[in-house]
Tab-separated table of C-alpha atoms in Angstrom:
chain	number	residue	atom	x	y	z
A	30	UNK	CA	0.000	0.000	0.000
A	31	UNK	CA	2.352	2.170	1.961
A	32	UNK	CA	5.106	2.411	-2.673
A	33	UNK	CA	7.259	3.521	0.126
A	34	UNK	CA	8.691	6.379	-2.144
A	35	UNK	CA	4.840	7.960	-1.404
A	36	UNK	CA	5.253	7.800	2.111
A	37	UNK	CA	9.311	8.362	3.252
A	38	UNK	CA	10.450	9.955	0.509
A	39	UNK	CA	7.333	12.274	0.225
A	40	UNK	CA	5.190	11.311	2.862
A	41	UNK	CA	4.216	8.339	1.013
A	42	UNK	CA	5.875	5.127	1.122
A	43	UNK	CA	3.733	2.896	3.400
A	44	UNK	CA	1.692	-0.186	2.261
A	45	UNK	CA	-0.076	0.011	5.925
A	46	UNK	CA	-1.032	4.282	5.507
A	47	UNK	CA	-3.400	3.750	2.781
A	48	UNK	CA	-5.352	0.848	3.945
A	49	UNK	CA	-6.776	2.621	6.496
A	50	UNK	CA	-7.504	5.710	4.576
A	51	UNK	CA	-11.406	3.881	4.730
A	52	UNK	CA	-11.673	1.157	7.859
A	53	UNK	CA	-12.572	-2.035	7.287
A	54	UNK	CA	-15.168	-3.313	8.502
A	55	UNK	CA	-15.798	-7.396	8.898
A	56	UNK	CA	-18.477	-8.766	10.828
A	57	UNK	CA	-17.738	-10.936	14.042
A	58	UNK	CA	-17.442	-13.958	14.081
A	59	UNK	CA	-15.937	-16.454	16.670
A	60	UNK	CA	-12.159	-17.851	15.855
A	61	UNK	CA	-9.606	-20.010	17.935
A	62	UNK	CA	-8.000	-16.604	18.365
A	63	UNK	CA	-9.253	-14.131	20.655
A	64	UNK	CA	-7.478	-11.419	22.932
A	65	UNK	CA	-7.793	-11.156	26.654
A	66	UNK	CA	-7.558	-8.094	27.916
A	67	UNK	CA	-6.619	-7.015	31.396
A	68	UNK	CA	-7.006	-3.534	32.705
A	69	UNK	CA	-3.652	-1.481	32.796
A	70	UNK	CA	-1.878	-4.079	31.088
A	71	UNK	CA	1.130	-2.295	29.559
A	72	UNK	CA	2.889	-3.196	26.288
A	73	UNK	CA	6.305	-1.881	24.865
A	74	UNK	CA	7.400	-2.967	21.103
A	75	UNK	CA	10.714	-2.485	19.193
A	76	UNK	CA	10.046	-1.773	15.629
A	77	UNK	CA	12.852	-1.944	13.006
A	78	UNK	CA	12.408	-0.950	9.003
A	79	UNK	CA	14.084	-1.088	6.187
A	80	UNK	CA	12.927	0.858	3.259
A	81	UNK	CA	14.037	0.174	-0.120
A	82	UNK	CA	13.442	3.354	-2.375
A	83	UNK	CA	13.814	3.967	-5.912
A	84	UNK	CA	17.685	6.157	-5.055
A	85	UNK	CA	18.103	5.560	-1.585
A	86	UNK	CA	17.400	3.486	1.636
A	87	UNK	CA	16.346	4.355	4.793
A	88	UNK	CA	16.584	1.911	7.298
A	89	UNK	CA	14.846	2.755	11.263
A	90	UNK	CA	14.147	1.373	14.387
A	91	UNK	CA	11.672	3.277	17.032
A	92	UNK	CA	9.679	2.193	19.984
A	93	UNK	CA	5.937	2.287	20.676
A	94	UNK	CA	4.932	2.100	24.771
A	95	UNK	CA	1.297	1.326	25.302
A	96	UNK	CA	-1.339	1.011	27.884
A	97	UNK	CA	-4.717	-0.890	27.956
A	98	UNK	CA	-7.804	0.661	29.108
A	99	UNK	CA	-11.348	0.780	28.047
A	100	UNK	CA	-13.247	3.734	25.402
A	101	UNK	CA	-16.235	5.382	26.300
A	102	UNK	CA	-17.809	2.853	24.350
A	103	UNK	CA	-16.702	-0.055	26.861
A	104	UNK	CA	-14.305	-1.402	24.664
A	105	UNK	CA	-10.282	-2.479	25.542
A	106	UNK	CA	-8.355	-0.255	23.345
A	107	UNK	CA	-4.166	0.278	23.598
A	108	UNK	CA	-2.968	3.659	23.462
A	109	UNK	CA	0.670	4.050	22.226
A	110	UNK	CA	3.425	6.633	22.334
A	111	UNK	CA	6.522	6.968	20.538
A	112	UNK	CA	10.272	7.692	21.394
A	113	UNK	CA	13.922	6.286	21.079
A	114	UNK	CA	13.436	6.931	16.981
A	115	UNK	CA	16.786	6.109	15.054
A	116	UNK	CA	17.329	6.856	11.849
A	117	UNK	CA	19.849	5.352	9.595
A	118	UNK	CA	21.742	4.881	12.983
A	119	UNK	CA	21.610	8.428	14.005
A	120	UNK	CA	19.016	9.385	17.037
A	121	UNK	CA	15.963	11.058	15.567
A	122	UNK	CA	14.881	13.962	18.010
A	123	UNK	CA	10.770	14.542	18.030
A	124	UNK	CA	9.012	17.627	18.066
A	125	UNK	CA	6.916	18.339	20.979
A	126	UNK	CA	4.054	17.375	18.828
A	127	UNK	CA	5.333	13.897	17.817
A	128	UNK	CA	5.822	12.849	21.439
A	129	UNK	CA	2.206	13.272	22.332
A	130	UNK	CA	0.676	11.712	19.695
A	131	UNK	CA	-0.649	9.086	21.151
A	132	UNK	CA	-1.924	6.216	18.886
A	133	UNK	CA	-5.102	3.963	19.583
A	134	UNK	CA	-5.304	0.630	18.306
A	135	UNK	CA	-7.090	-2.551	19.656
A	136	UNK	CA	-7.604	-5.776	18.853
A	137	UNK	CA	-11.277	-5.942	20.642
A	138	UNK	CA	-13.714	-6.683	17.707
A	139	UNK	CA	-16.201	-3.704	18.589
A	140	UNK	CA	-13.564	-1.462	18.245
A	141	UNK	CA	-12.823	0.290	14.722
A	142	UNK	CA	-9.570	1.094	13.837
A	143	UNK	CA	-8.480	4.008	12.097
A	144	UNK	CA	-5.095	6.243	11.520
A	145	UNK	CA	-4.640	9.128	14.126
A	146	UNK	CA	-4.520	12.647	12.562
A	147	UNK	CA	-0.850	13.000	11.174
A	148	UNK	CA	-1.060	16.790	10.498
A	149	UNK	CA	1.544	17.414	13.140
A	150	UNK	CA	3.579	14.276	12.804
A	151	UNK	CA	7.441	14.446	11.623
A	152	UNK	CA	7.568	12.097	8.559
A	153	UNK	CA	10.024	9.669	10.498
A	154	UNK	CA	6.897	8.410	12.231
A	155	UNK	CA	4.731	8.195	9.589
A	156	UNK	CA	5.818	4.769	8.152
A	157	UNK	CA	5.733	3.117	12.115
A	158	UNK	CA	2.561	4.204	13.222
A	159	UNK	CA	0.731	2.607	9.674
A	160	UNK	CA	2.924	-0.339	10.043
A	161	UNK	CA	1.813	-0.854	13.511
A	162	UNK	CA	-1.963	0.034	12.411
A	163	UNK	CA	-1.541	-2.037	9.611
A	164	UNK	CA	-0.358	-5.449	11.869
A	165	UNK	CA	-3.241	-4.471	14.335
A	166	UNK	CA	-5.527	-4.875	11.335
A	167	UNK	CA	-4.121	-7.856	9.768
A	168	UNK	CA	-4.576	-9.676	13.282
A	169	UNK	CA	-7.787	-7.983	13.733
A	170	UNK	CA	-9.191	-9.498	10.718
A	171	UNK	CA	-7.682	-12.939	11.639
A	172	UNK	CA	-9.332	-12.853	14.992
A	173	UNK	CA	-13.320	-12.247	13.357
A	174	UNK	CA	-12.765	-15.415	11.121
A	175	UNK	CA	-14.676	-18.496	12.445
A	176	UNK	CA	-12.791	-20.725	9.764
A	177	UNK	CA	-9.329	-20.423	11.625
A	178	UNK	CA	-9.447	-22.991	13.666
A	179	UNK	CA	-7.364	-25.511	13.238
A	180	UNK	CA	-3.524	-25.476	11.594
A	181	UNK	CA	-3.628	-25.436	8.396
A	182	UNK	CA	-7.195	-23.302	8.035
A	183	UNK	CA	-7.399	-20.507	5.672
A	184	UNK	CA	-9.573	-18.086	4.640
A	185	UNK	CA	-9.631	-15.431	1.966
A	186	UNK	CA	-11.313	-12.040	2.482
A	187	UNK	CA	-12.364	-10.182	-0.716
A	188	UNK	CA	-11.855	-6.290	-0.405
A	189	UNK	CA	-10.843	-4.882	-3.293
A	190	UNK	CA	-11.982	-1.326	-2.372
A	191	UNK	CA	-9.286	1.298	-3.342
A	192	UNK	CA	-7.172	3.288	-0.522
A	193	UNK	CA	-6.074	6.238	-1.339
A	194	UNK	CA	-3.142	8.402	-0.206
A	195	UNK	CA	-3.354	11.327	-2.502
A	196	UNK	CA	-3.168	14.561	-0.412
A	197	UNK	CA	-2.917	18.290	-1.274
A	198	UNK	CA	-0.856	19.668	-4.790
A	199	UNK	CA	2.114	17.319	-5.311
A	200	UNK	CA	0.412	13.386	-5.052
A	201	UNK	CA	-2.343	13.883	-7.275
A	202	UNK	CA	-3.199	10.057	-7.734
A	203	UNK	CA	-2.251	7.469	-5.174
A	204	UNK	CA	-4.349	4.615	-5.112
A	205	UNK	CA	-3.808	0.262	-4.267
A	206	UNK	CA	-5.878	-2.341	-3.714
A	207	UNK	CA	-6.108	-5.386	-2.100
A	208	UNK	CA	-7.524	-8.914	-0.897
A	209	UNK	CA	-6.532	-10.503	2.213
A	210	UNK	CA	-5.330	-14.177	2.460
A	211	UNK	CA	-4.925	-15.347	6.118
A	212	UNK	CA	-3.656	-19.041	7.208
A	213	UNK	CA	-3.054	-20.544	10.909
A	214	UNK	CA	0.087	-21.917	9.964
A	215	UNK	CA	1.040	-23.215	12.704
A	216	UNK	CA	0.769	-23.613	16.852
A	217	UNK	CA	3.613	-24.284	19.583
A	218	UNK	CA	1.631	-25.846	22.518
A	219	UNK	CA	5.189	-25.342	24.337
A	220	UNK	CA	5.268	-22.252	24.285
A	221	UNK	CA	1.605	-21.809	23.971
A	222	UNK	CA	1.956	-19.856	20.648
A	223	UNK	CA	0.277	-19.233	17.368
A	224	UNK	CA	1.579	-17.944	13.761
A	225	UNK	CA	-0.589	-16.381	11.257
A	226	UNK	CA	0.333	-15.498	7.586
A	227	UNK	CA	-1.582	-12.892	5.949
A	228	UNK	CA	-0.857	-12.227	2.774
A	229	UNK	CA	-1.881	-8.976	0.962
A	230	UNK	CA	-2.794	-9.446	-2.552
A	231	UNK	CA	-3.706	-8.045	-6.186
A	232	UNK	CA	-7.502	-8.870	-6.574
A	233	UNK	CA	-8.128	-11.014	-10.086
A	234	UNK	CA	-9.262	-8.150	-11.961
A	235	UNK	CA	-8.758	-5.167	-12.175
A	236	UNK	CA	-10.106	-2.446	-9.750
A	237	UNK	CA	-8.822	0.890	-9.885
A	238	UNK	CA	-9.686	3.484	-12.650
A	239	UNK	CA	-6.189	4.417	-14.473
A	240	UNK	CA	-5.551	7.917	-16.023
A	241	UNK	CA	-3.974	6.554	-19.345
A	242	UNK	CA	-4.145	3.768	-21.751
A	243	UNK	CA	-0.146	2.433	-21.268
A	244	UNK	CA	-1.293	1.722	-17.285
A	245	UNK	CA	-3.670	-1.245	-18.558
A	246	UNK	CA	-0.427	-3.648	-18.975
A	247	UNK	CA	-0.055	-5.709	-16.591
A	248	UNK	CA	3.094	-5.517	-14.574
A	249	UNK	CA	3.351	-8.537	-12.591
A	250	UNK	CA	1.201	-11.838	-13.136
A	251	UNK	CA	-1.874	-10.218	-12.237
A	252	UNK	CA	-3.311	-6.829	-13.150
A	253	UNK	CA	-1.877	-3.780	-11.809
A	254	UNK	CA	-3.032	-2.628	-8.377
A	255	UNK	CA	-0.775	-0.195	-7.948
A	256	UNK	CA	-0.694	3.754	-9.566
A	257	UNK	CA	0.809	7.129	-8.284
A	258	UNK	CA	0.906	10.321	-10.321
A	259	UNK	CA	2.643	12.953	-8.537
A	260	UNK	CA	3.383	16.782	-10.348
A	261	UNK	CA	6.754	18.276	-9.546
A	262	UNK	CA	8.110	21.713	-9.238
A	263	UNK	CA	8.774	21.820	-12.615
A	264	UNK	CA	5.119	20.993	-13.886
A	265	UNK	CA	6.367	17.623	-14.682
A	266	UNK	CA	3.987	14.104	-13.847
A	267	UNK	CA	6.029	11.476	-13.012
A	268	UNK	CA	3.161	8.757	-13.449
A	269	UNK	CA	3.703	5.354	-11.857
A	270	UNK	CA	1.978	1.880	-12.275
A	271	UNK	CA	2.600	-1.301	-10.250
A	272	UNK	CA	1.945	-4.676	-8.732
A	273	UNK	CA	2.174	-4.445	-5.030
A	274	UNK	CA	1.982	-7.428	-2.333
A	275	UNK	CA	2.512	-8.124	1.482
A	276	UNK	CA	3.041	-10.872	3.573
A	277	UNK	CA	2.634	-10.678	7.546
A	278	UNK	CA	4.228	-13.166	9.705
A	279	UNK	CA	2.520	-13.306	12.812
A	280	UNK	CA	3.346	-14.721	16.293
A	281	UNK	CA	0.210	-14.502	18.882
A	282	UNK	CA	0.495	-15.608	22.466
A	283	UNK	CA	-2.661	-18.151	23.316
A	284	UNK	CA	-3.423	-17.143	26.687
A	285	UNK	CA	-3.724	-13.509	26.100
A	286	UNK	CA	-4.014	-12.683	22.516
A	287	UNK	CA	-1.341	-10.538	22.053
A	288	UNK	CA	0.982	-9.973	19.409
A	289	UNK	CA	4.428	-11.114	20.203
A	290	UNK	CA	6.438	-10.324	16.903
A	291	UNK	CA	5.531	-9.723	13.173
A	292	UNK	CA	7.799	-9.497	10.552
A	293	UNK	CA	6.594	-7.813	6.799
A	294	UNK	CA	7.583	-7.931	2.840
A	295	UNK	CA	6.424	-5.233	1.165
A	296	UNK	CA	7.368	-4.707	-2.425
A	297	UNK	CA	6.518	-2.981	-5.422
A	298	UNK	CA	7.335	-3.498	-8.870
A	299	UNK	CA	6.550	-0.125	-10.548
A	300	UNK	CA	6.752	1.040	-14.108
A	301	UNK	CA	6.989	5.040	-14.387
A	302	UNK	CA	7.212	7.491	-16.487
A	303	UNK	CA	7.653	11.239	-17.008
A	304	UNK	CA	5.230	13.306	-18.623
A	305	UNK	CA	4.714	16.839	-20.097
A	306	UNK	CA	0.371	16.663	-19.235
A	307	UNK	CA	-1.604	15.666	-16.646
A	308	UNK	CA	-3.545	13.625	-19.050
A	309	UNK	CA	-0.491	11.387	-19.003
A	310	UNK	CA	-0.492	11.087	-23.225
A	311	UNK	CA	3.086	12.676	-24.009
A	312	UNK	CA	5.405	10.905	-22.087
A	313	UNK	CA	9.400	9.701	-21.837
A	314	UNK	CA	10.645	5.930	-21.792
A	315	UNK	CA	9.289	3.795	-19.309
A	316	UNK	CA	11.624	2.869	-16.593
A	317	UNK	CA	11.231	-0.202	-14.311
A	318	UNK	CA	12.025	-0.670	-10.391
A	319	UNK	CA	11.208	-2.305	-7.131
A	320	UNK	CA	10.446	-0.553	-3.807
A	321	UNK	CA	10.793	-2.813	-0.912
A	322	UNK	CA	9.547	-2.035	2.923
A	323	UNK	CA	11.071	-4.933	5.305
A	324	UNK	CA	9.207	-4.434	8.859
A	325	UNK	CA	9.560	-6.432	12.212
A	326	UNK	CA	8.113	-5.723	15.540
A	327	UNK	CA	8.960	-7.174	18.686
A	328	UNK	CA	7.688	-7.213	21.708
A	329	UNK	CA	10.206	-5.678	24.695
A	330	UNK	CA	10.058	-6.471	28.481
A	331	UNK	CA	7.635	-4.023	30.409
């Protein structure tokens, strides 16, 4: 979702951001997965990136501190803060603003989740709090299907309802799409564990409504669900087209729920192209490349 270019290199860049620019909504059902919440139960993550651009490569690490408490509603909800942000190994200092923000997520089925207000965020958190959102989601989803029950079970969830991330003058066009495929792949009665896969992937046909003719080619084995036009300084478009995919690895602890570590594969194989209109019909050579986002999370002692 979040080609990272869209989100790090200009606030874009995150398959998680724009899957939650509209929530999804799934209704309950019972699984062999469930979280337990207790009442002031505190949670601290490590989460380390690596972000594979087009020209350069950012790699981070930051950590997200949370808290368990109910809504108004009556629901268990976690509410997260930020700090100890590195970025390509130098300490990242927040702004006053970025330290409060405090991000809700939850993995209670009557609660909705959404992305917090990033009008005041520093880009540097931008890509952790939608990959956390986004592995809240994924495990979210897993926990309302009644067909995971046993190793092995899987389920597919059909979507295929554009995100966008288009904002303001300079991303005029930023749109994915996606279907979910979740498995139990496997439980550790041990260490009283579960792993889930979910994989994010390009619906059969078709679903978003491209600008220009030369975006109908397929650029991976399945049709694109991918596109990005962005206009530059200049007055330039520098259109984009792709085939984007995740996969979540996903460790849950049985007694309570809770996630214990995820790891992510984000890429992007994008086609792009400069152009002198924004109807995208006089254009330069295409040229080809992959974006890759490589996320883990980990869960820290309290």
């Amino acid at each position: 979702m979040r080609h990272f270019a869209r989100l790090v290199l200009c606030l874009t860049l995150s398959g998680p951001f724009p899957l939650f620019s509209q929530t999804v909504v799934v209704p309950a059902t019972q699984s062999t997965l469930s979280r337990h919440y207790e009442p002031g139960e505190r949670l601290v993550y490590r989460m380390h990136g690596i972000n594979e651009g087009h020209s350069s490569t950012r790699r981070y690490d930051a950590l997200a501190t949370g808290l368990v408490i109910k809504d108004a509603s009556g629901n268990f909800i976690e509410q997260f803060h930020w700090s100890d942000v590195h970025s390509n190994g130098e300490t990242f200092t927040l702004s006053p603003e970025s330290q409060q923000l405090q991000q809700t997520v939850s993995l209670d089925p009557g609660h909705r989740l959404a992305m917090p207000s990033l009008t005041t965020v520093q880009p540097a958190l931008i890509g952790p709090i939608a990959d956390l959102l986004t592995f809240y989601a994924d495990v979210q989803l897993a926990m309302r299907q009644k067909g995971l029950i046993h190793v092995g079970d899987h389920v597919f969830v059909k979507r295929s309802i554009p995100n966008s991330w288009a904002y303001g003058t300079r991303v005029l066009l930023g749109q994915d799409v996606i279907d979910f495929d979740i498995t139990l792949q496997s439980v550790d009665e041990a260490t009283h564990t579960a792993m889930l896969i979910v994989r994010h992937v390009p619906p059969a046909e078709l679903q978003l409504k491209l600008p220009a003719a030369w975006m109908l080619k397929p650029v991976g084995s399945t049709p694109n669900n991918w596109v990005q036009v962005e206009k530059t300084e200049e007055g330039k478009y520098i259109a984009g087209i792709g085939h984007e995919t995740f996969e979540a690895d996903i460790k849950i602890s049985l007694p309570s729920g809770r996630i214990l570590s995820t790891t992510m594969d984000n890429p992007v194989d994008v086609l792009e192209r400069t152009c002198d209109d924004a109807d995208l019909a006089t254009c330069g050579e295409p040229s080809s490349y992959r974006i890759r986002r490589q996320i883990s999370l980990d869960a820290q002692p309290n």
